[in-house]
Amino acid sequence: REEGFVFDKAYTSCLKRAIKTLWRALEELDQMWIPVVKDWRLNERHYGALQGYNKAEMAEKAGEAQVKLWRRSYDVPPPALAYEDPRSPVHDPRYANLDRRFIPQAESLKDVIAREAPYWSDTLAPTLRAGMNVLVVGHSTALRALSSWVEPHLTPEELQKLEIPNSTPVVYNLEITDDGFNVVS
């Protein structure tokens, strides 16, 4: 931790793994007092009918090659999960006030990028333009999708291969430009 560095605001998903990670980070930084915003648009991608299965169980059902395609491709989502299925997020109280049309039945990386578009343009980008230091704690695919907004030059192939290691901070120092942002380091 850089001595004296203070975040102005923190953002995370509505999923407990990310929320708990954010709590730990803020405690370690001694910044538990900063405002925290939780939003479903930062949730991990929806794995559709694969929801609730681990990689081995998925591979047993569909084959390793197919699972790899679903997990790492840019625009191939897994099979959709019906809204009637008890595993569907439409039954989760966290999303009770969300229009059902926004609740995904399955998502690819491309779908997550589209889901995050309004959050980037309406929330995160204006906060950064205001000169605020923000902390975003999330999930691998959601953070990879967010990288597409921070680094718009990344191709779909580069985004597919982009590794966001667990529990390892990725720091973007951004320069504000008329067109958006430049990554300085």
XYZ file of C-alpha atoms in Angstrom:
185
model
C 0.000 0.000 0.000
C 1.243 3.416 -0.919
C 1.451 5.571 2.201
C -1.044 8.403 2.175
C -2.983 7.111 -0.864
C -6.716 7.408 -0.248
C -9.575 6.142 -2.365
C -12.577 8.406 -2.721
C -15.086 5.691 -3.513
C -15.313 1.921 -3.939
C -17.433 -0.147 -6.304
C -18.259 -3.825 -6.240
C -20.823 -6.348 -7.391
C -23.814 -7.679 -5.482
C -22.102 -11.031 -4.972
C -20.770 -11.870 -1.529
C -17.320 -13.036 -2.678
C -16.545 -9.590 -4.113
C -18.175 -7.766 -1.206
C -16.084 -9.707 1.332
C -12.921 -9.076 -0.694
C -13.707 -5.366 -0.765
C -14.231 -5.335 3.019
C -10.832 -6.990 3.517
C -9.104 -4.560 1.176
C -10.670 -1.514 2.820
C -9.786 -2.824 6.266
C -6.162 -3.417 5.224
C -6.037 0.085 3.725
C -7.697 1.527 6.854
C -10.298 3.117 4.585
C -13.497 1.378 5.653
C -15.130 4.785 5.887
C -15.200 5.530 2.157
C -18.516 5.252 0.277
C -19.192 1.847 -1.263
C -21.534 1.278 -4.194
C -22.779 -2.225 -5.018
C -24.225 -2.793 -8.463
C -25.418 -5.887 -10.313
C -23.724 -4.677 -13.496
C -20.360 -5.549 -11.861
C -21.471 -9.132 -11.140
C -19.563 -12.049 -12.607
C -20.937 -13.271 -15.906
C -24.016 -15.453 -15.751
C -23.081 -19.014 -16.634
C -26.641 -19.905 -17.636
C -27.574 -23.577 -17.328
C -24.050 -24.230 -15.998
C -24.839 -22.165 -12.890
C -24.014 -24.076 -9.732
C -21.751 -26.668 -11.382
C -17.973 -26.742 -10.977
C -15.630 -27.078 -13.987
C -15.276 -30.861 -13.584
C -19.049 -31.369 -13.457
C -19.498 -29.146 -16.511
C -16.778 -31.030 -18.420
C -18.428 -34.348 -17.556
C -21.758 -33.117 -18.935
C -20.610 -31.267 -22.064
C -16.960 -32.155 -22.655
C -13.824 -30.188 -21.825
C -13.515 -28.478 -25.209
C -17.090 -27.193 -25.081
C -16.683 -25.926 -21.515
C -13.475 -24.121 -22.468
C -15.305 -22.518 -25.400
C -18.127 -21.330 -23.132
C -15.781 -20.061 -20.431
C -13.145 -18.307 -22.544
C -14.709 -17.349 -25.871
C -15.601 -13.770 -26.630
C -19.105 -14.243 -27.953
C -20.307 -17.810 -27.284
C -22.521 -17.942 -24.187
C -23.340 -21.178 -22.385
C -26.867 -22.598 -22.706
C -29.492 -20.253 -21.270
C -31.033 -20.844 -17.860
C -34.816 -20.560 -17.986
C -36.354 -17.904 -15.770
C -38.550 -20.634 -14.302
C -35.481 -22.524 -13.055
C -35.043 -22.030 -9.285
C -31.354 -21.144 -9.900
C -32.349 -18.128 -12.009
C -31.483 -14.719 -10.539
C -35.097 -13.624 -11.073
C -35.821 -15.476 -7.813
C -33.025 -13.732 -5.893
C -34.120 -10.861 -3.609
C -31.020 -8.855 -4.648
C -32.643 -8.345 -8.037
C -36.277 -7.955 -6.973
C -36.410 -4.325 -8.142
C -34.663 -5.008 -11.434
C -36.692 -5.347 -14.625
C -36.619 -9.016 -15.601
C -35.469 -8.063 -19.124
C -32.126 -6.972 -17.666
C -31.511 -10.237 -15.836
C -29.367 -12.433 -18.091
C -30.160 -16.067 -18.776
C -26.549 -16.677 -19.890
C -23.668 -14.410 -20.896
C -20.527 -14.356 -22.982
C -17.722 -11.850 -22.405
C -19.278 -9.726 -25.172
C -22.592 -9.729 -23.276
C -20.887 -8.642 -20.044
C -19.176 -5.770 -21.881
C -22.600 -4.646 -23.130
C -24.094 -5.018 -19.618
C -21.350 -2.813 -18.172
C -21.615 -0.124 -20.903
C -24.185 2.066 -19.112
C -22.411 1.617 -15.782
C -19.115 2.706 -17.303
C -20.562 5.732 -19.097
C -23.026 6.852 -16.396
C -21.130 6.021 -13.195
C -17.470 5.033 -13.384
C -16.230 7.331 -16.179
C -17.844 10.483 -14.679
C -16.378 9.612 -11.268
C -12.927 9.259 -12.811
C -13.414 12.463 -14.841
C -14.164 14.221 -11.554
C -10.632 13.313 -10.481
C -11.652 10.716 -7.917
C -9.524 7.707 -7.007
C -11.714 4.625 -7.225
C -11.354 1.057 -6.092
C -13.268 -1.568 -8.064
C -13.432 -5.083 -6.647
C -15.046 -7.679 -8.838
C -14.855 -10.960 -10.677
C -12.542 -12.110 -13.461
C -14.869 -11.870 -16.461
C -16.533 -8.693 -15.195
C -13.127 -7.068 -14.646
C -11.928 -8.262 -18.052
C -15.038 -6.634 -19.542
C -14.359 -3.442 -17.599
C -10.850 -3.420 -19.050
C -12.450 -3.095 -22.479
C -13.787 0.313 -21.410
C -10.565 1.463 -19.749
C -8.439 0.205 -22.662
C -10.750 0.429 -25.707
C -7.923 -0.503 -28.087
C -7.962 -4.109 -26.807
C -9.291 -6.508 -29.430
C -11.774 -9.275 -28.584
C -8.904 -11.761 -28.897
C -6.742 -9.773 -26.463
C -9.648 -9.525 -24.014
C -10.179 -13.282 -24.190
C -6.544 -13.863 -23.263
C -6.343 -11.111 -20.643
C -5.611 -12.681 -17.280
C -6.846 -10.912 -14.177
C -5.229 -12.830 -11.321
C -7.245 -13.498 -8.192
C -6.417 -11.346 -5.184
C -3.840 -9.310 -7.099
C -4.528 -5.603 -7.564
C -4.410 -4.189 -11.068
C -3.699 -0.468 -10.924
C -4.610 1.880 -13.742
C -3.176 5.378 -13.655
C -5.327 7.300 -16.111
C -4.890 10.566 -17.933
C -8.156 12.287 -18.815
C -8.455 13.233 -22.497
C -11.190 14.760 -24.639
C -11.936 11.300 -26.056
C -11.856 9.433 -22.768
C -8.807 8.172 -20.917
C -5.237 7.139 -21.646
C -3.596 4.520 -19.504
C -0.417 6.140 -18.192
C 0.736 3.100 -16.240
